[in-house]
Amino acid sequence: MNRANGVLAVACAAQFMVVLDVSVVNVALPAIQADLRLPAAHLPWIAGAYALAFGGTLLLGARLADIHGHRRTFLGGLALFTAASLLGGLAGGGAPLVAARAVQGLGAAVLAPVTLTVLTAAFPEGPARVRALATWAAVGLTGGAAGNLLAGALTETLSWRAILLVNVPVGALALPVAARLLTDAPRRSRRLDLPGAVLATTGLTCLVYGLSQARARGWDHPAPVAASAAALLLLAAFALAERHAPSPLVPPRLLRSRAVAVGNLVTLLAGACFQIPLWYFLSLYLHHALGYTAMQTGAAFLPHTLLTLLVGLRVTPALMRRAGDRTLIVAGALAAAAGFGWQSLIGPGDGYLTGVLGPAVLISVGGGLFTTPLTAVVTSGVPEADAGVASGLLNTAKQVGGAVGLAALTALAPDTADPGRAFLACAGLLAACAALALALPSAGRDQQPFGGAGEQARLDGGEPVGPAR
């Protein structure tokens, strides 16, 4: 195995663990409650502590890679995530488990953006990078389904503790391999934008917290309203502060790129359907309407996982050599929209074959088609000095999209045995993604030089940065 393929292997292993742990505890919550004798009110915190810390600190974690180097950041994030998984698996009560899940989320926020950054550094633009991005994207797409399957199998055969402890040997094996394979590009001296980091982290944390509370308590409760209002104020202050910061957390020049701005908006809307909501609503439908056990529910997602892997790894890279990236993004979004539209017809009387498997084909094919070219468009042409924060923006858009989507969709479809209206809304969001994608440049064809023609973005100390080659 050459060095680039080794980097791909460790980056995908890390990405798989990060995405897996977004959903892995959901199926095991009844077993956790019984074993630790927890009141029902504690369960949302076990599920939500990870997402709260992850979504709230992603931008900060992304910028660390640009400041301290890809290798050091990757190893630090992986070590923190692995150690927190061990502590969570050994937790003897609800409070230590919630704390461990929050630290896992912090490790994931450092690790997730840099997994993409090390790939774009290891693979130059061209067919090799496309194949690497396809693998990375497919791993991310299948992580949620695999989390349900793995959690069901481990909980029923071993213990709920195994769903966290399984990360420990993976992390322990990946750490020395990553230490040997990863290298750091020369770094420019720059300071961390501490005011921006505080505003972004607290703003995103308040947003995720407010949405989780809205889902649990409703918008008539003061907690979600206050948290959401605070989030809007903090994020507005962050946007204003970034315009005047000497070393901004999110350089304004990034958002002047049409690929970055439009691509992240498309990612946000797609995340509102794929990241969390699809697995949430289907899991509860299978449990409540069809009476599936944890193991059966996990197995029911196998078609989603296998089809996404097949399309993402084999079909999409081949099509990207023949069709424009923008064309594949539009086609994939429309196919997924059709699948969600079909899924919206689901009802309490439908079985697995008619209610789940048919729509799964279109949803999985669509997701497998558009994720890799969208990632390629958003990351192409970004200067190396901003690669970490560009990856962080992409991951933040996915996570915030999932949190926003779940909060809105659960309010729209409170009856989890009949989630048709939620899936119909997803179909509409993905149709909007297809329309927005028409404004994207096509990576490798009509991609504009980063920052616009003639622009020379400057880093700290006035050093010019041109397009990535």
Coordinates of N, CA, C and O in Angstrom, one line a residue, residues 355-440:
G355 N -43.1 -0.2 1.7 CA -43.0 1.1 2.3 C -41.6 1.6 2.5 O -41.3 2.8 2.7
V356 N -40.6 0.7 2.4 CA -39.2 1.1 2.7 C -38.2 0.7 1.6 O -37.4 1.6 1.2
L357 N -38.2 -0.5 1.1 CA -37.2 -0.9 0.2 C -37.2 -0.2 -1.1 O -36.2 0.2 -1.6
G358 N -38.4 0.0 -1.7 CA -38.5 0.7 -3.0 C -38.0 2.1 -2.9 O -37.1 2.4 -3.7
P359 N -38.5 2.9 -2.0 CA -37.9 4.3 -1.9 C -36.4 4.3 -1.6 O -35.7 5.2 -2.0
A360 N -35.9 3.2 -0.8 CA -34.5 3.2 -0.5 C -33.6 3.2 -1.7 O -32.5 3.7 -1.7
V361 N -34.1 2.5 -2.8 CA -33.3 2.5 -4.0 C -33.0 3.9 -4.6 O -31.9 4.3 -4.8
L362 N -34.1 4.7 -4.7 CA -33.9 6.0 -5.3 C -33.2 6.9 -4.3 O -32.3 7.7 -4.8
I363 N -33.5 6.9 -3.0 CA -32.8 7.7 -2.1 C -31.3 7.4 -2.0 O -30.4 8.3 -2.1
S364 N -30.9 6.1 -2.0 CA -29.5 5.8 -1.9 C -28.8 6.1 -3.2 O -27.6 6.5 -3.2
V365 N -29.4 5.8 -4.4 CA -28.8 6.1 -5.7 C -28.5 7.6 -5.8 O -27.5 8.1 -6.1
G366 N -29.6 8.4 -5.4 CA -29.4 9.9 -5.4 C -28.3 10.4 -4.5 O -27.5 11.2 -4.9
G367 N -28.3 9.9 -3.3 CA -27.3 10.4 -2.3 C -25.9 10.0 -2.8 O -24.9 10.7 -2.7
G368 N -25.8 8.7 -3.3 CA -24.5 8.3 -3.8 C -24.0 9.1 -5.0 O -22.8 9.3 -5.3
L369 N -24.9 9.6 -5.9 CA -24.6 10.3 -7.1 C -24.1 11.7 -6.8 O -23.1 12.2 -7.3
F370 N -24.8 12.5 -5.8 CA -24.4 13.9 -5.7 C -23.4 14.2 -4.7 O -22.8 15.3 -4.7
T371 N -23.1 13.3 -3.7 CA -22.3 13.7 -2.6 C -20.8 13.9 -3.1 O -20.2 14.9 -2.7
T372 N -20.3 13.0 -3.8 CA -18.9 13.2 -4.2 C -18.6 14.4 -5.2 O -17.7 15.2 -4.9
P373 N -19.4 14.6 -6.2 CA -19.2 15.8 -7.0 C -19.4 17.1 -6.3 O -18.7 18.1 -6.5
L374 N -20.4 17.1 -5.3 CA -20.6 18.3 -4.5 C -19.3 18.6 -3.7 O -18.9 19.7 -3.6
T375 N -18.8 17.6 -3.0 CA -17.5 17.7 -2.3 C -16.4 18.2 -3.1 O -15.6 19.1 -2.8
A376 N -16.3 17.7 -4.3 CA -15.2 18.1 -5.3 C -15.4 19.5 -5.7 O -14.4 20.3 -5.7
V377 N -16.6 20.0 -6.0 CA -16.8 21.4 -6.4 C -16.4 22.3 -5.2 O -15.8 23.3 -5.4
V378 N -16.9 22.0 -4.0 CA -16.7 22.9 -2.9 C -15.2 23.0 -2.5 O -14.8 24.1 -2.1
T379 N -14.4 21.9 -2.6 CA -13.0 21.9 -2.2 C -12.1 22.3 -3.3 O -10.9 22.6 -3.0
S380 N -12.5 22.3 -4.5 CA -11.5 22.6 -5.6 C -11.2 24.0 -5.7 O -12.1 24.9 -5.5
G381 N -9.9 24.3 -5.8 CA -9.5 25.7 -5.9 C -9.3 26.4 -4.6 O -9.0 27.6 -4.6
V382 N -9.6 25.8 -3.5 CA -9.4 26.4 -2.2 C -7.9 26.5 -1.9 O -7.2 25.4 -2.0
P383 N -7.3 27.6 -1.5 CA -5.9 27.7 -1.2 C -5.6 26.7 0.0 O -6.4 26.5 0.9
E384 N -4.4 26.2 0.0 CA -4.0 25.2 1.0 C -4.1 25.8 2.4 O -4.5 25.1 3.3
A385 N -3.8 27.1 2.5 CA -3.9 27.7 3.8 C -5.3 27.7 4.4 O -5.5 27.9 5.6
D386 N -6.3 27.6 3.6 CA -7.7 27.6 4.0 C -8.4 26.3 3.9 O -9.6 26.2 4.0
A387 N -7.6 25.2 3.6 CA -8.2 23.9 3.4 C -9.0 23.4 4.6 O -10.1 22.8 4.5
G388 N -8.4 23.6 5.8 CA -9.0 23.1 7.0 C -10.4 23.8 7.3 O -11.4 23.1 7.5
V389 N -10.4 25.1 7.2 CA -11.6 25.8 7.4 C -12.7 25.5 6.4 O -13.9 25.5 6.6
A390 N -12.3 25.3 5.1 CA -13.2 24.9 4.1 C -13.9 23.6 4.4 O -15.1 23.4 4.2
S391 N -13.1 22.6 4.8 CA -13.6 21.3 5.3 C -14.5 21.5 6.5 O -15.6 20.8 6.6
G392 N -14.1 22.4 7.4 CA -15.0 22.6 8.6 C -16.3 23.2 8.2 O -17.3 22.8 8.8
L393 N -16.3 24.1 7.3 CA -17.6 24.7 6.8 C -18.5 23.6 6.2 O -19.7 23.6 6.5
L394 N -17.9 22.7 5.4 CA -18.7 21.7 4.8 C -19.3 20.8 5.9 O -20.5 20.4 5.8
N395 N -18.5 20.4 6.8 CA -19.0 19.5 7.9 C -20.0 20.2 8.8 O -21.0 19.6 9.2
T396 N -19.7 21.5 9.1 CA -20.7 22.3 9.9 C -22.0 22.3 9.2 O -23.1 22.2 9.8
A397 N -22.0 22.6 7.9 CA -23.3 22.7 7.1 C -24.0 21.3 7.2 O -25.3 21.3 7.4
K398 N -23.3 20.2 7.1 CA -24.0 18.9 7.3 C -24.6 18.8 8.6 O -25.8 18.4 8.8
Q399 N -23.9 19.0 9.7 CA -24.4 18.8 11.0 C -25.5 19.8 11.4 O -26.5 19.4 12.0
V400 N -25.3 21.1 11.1 CA -26.3 22.0 11.4 C -27.6 21.8 10.6 O -28.7 21.9 11.1
G401 N -27.4 21.3 9.3 CA -28.5 21.0 8.5 C -29.3 19.8 9.1 O -30.5 19.8 9.1
G402 N -28.6 18.8 9.6 CA -29.3 17.7 10.3 C -30.0 18.1 11.5 O -31.2 17.7 11.7
A403 N -29.4 19.0 12.3 CA -30.1 19.4 13.6 C -31.3 20.2 13.3 O -32.4 20.1 13.8
V404 N -31.2 21.2 12.3 CA -32.3 22.0 11.9 C -33.4 21.2 11.3 O -34.6 21.4 11.6
G405 N -33.0 20.3 10.4 CA -34.0 19.5 9.7 C -34.8 18.6 10.7 O -36.0 18.5 10.6
L406 N -34.1 18.0 11.6 CA -34.8 17.1 12.6 C -35.8 17.9 13.5 O -36.9 17.4 13.7
A407 N -35.3 19.1 13.9 CA -36.2 19.9 14.8 C -37.5 20.3 14.0 O -38.6 20.2 14.5
A408 N -37.3 20.7 12.8 CA -38.4 21.2 12.0 C -39.3 20.0 11.6 O -40.6 20.1 11.6
L409 N -38.7 18.9 11.2 CA -39.5 17.8 10.7 C -40.3 17.1 11.8 O -41.4 16.6 11.5
T410 N -39.7 17.0 13.0 CA -40.5 16.4 14.1 C -41.7 17.2 14.5 O -42.7 16.7 14.9
A411 N -41.6 18.5 14.3 CA -42.7 19.4 14.6 C -43.8 19.2 13.5 O -45.0 19.2 13.7
L412 N -43.3 19.0 12.3 CA -44.2 18.8 11.1 C -44.9 17.4 11.2 O -46.1 17.3 10.8
A413 N -44.2 16.4 11.7 CA -44.8 15.0 11.7 C -44.5 14.4 13.1 O -43.6 13.6 13.2
P414 N -45.3 14.8 14.1 CA -45.1 14.3 15.4 C -45.4 12.8 15.6 O -44.9 12.2 16.5
D415 N -46.3 12.3 14.7 CA -46.6 10.9 14.8 C -45.6 10.0 14.1 O -45.5 10.0 12.9
T416 N -44.7 9.4 14.9 CA -43.6 8.7 14.3 C -44.0 7.4 13.6 O -43.2 6.8 12.8
A417 N -45.2 6.9 13.8 CA -45.7 5.8 13.1 C -46.3 6.2 11.7 O -46.5 5.3 10.9
D418 N -46.4 7.5 11.4 CA -46.9 7.9 10.1 C -46.1 9.2 9.7 O -46.6 10.3 9.8
P419 N -44.8 9.0 9.3 CA -44.0 10.2 9.0 C -44.1 10.7 7.6 O -43.1 11.3 7.1
G420 N -45.2 10.5 6.9 CA -45.3 10.9 5.5 C -45.0 12.4 5.2 O -44.3 12.7 4.3
R421 N -45.5 13.3 6.1 CA -45.3 14.7 5.8 C -43.9 15.1 6.0 O -43.4 16.0 5.2
A422 N -43.1 14.4 6.9 CA -41.7 14.7 7.0 C -40.9 14.3 5.7 O -40.1 15.1 5.2
F423 N -41.3 13.2 5.2 CA -40.6 12.8 4.0 C -40.9 13.6 2.8 O -40.1 13.9 1.9
L424 N -42.2 14.1 2.7 CA -42.6 15.0 1.6 C -41.8 16.3 1.7 O -41.4 16.8 0.7
A425 N -41.6 16.8 2.9 CA -40.8 18.0 3.1 C -39.4 17.8 2.6 O -38.8 18.7 2.0
C426 N -38.8 16.6 2.9 CA -37.5 16.3 2.4 C -37.4 16.3 0.9 O -36.5 16.8 0.3
A427 N -38.5 15.8 0.3 CA -38.5 15.8 -1.2 C -38.5 17.2 -1.7 O -37.8 17.5 -2.7
G428 N -39.2 18.1 -1.1 CA -39.2 19.5 -1.5 C -37.8 20.2 -1.3 O -37.3 20.9 -2.2
L429 N -37.2 19.9 -0.2 CA -35.8 20.4 0.1 C -34.8 19.9 -0.9 O -33.9 20.7 -1.4
L430 N -34.9 18.7 -1.3 CA -33.9 18.2 -2.3 C -34.2 18.7 -3.7 O -33.3 18.9 -4.5
A431 N -35.5 19.0 -4.0 CA -35.8 19.6 -5.3 C -35.2 21.0 -5.3 O -34.6 21.5 -6.3
A432 N -35.2 21.7 -4.1 CA -34.6 23.0 -4.0 C -33.1 22.9 -4.2 O -32.4 23.8 -4.8
C433 N -32.5 21.8 -3.7 CA -31.0 21.6 -3.9 C -30.7 21.5 -5.3 O -29.7 22.0 -5.8
A434 N -31.5 20.8 -6.1 CA -31.3 20.6 -7.5 C -31.3 22.0 -8.2 O -30.5 22.2 -9.1
A435 N -32.3 22.8 -7.8 CA -32.4 24.1 -8.5 C -31.1 25.0 -8.1 O -30.6 25.7 -9.0
L436 N -30.7 25.0 -6.8 CA -29.6 25.8 -6.4 C -28.3 25.3 -7.1 O -27.4 26.1 -7.4
A437 N -28.2 24.0 -7.3 CA -27.0 23.4 -7.8 C -26.7 23.9 -9.2 O -25.6 23.9 -9.7
L438 N -27.7 24.4 -9.9 CA -27.5 25.0 -11.3 C -26.6 26.2 -11.2 O -26.0 26.6 -12.2
A439 N -26.5 26.8 -10.0 CA -25.6 28.0 -9.9 C -24.2 27.6 -9.5 O -23.3 28.5 -9.4
L440 N -23.9 26.4 -9.3 CA -22.6 25.9 -9.0 C -21.6 25.9 -10.2 O -22.1 25.6 -11.3

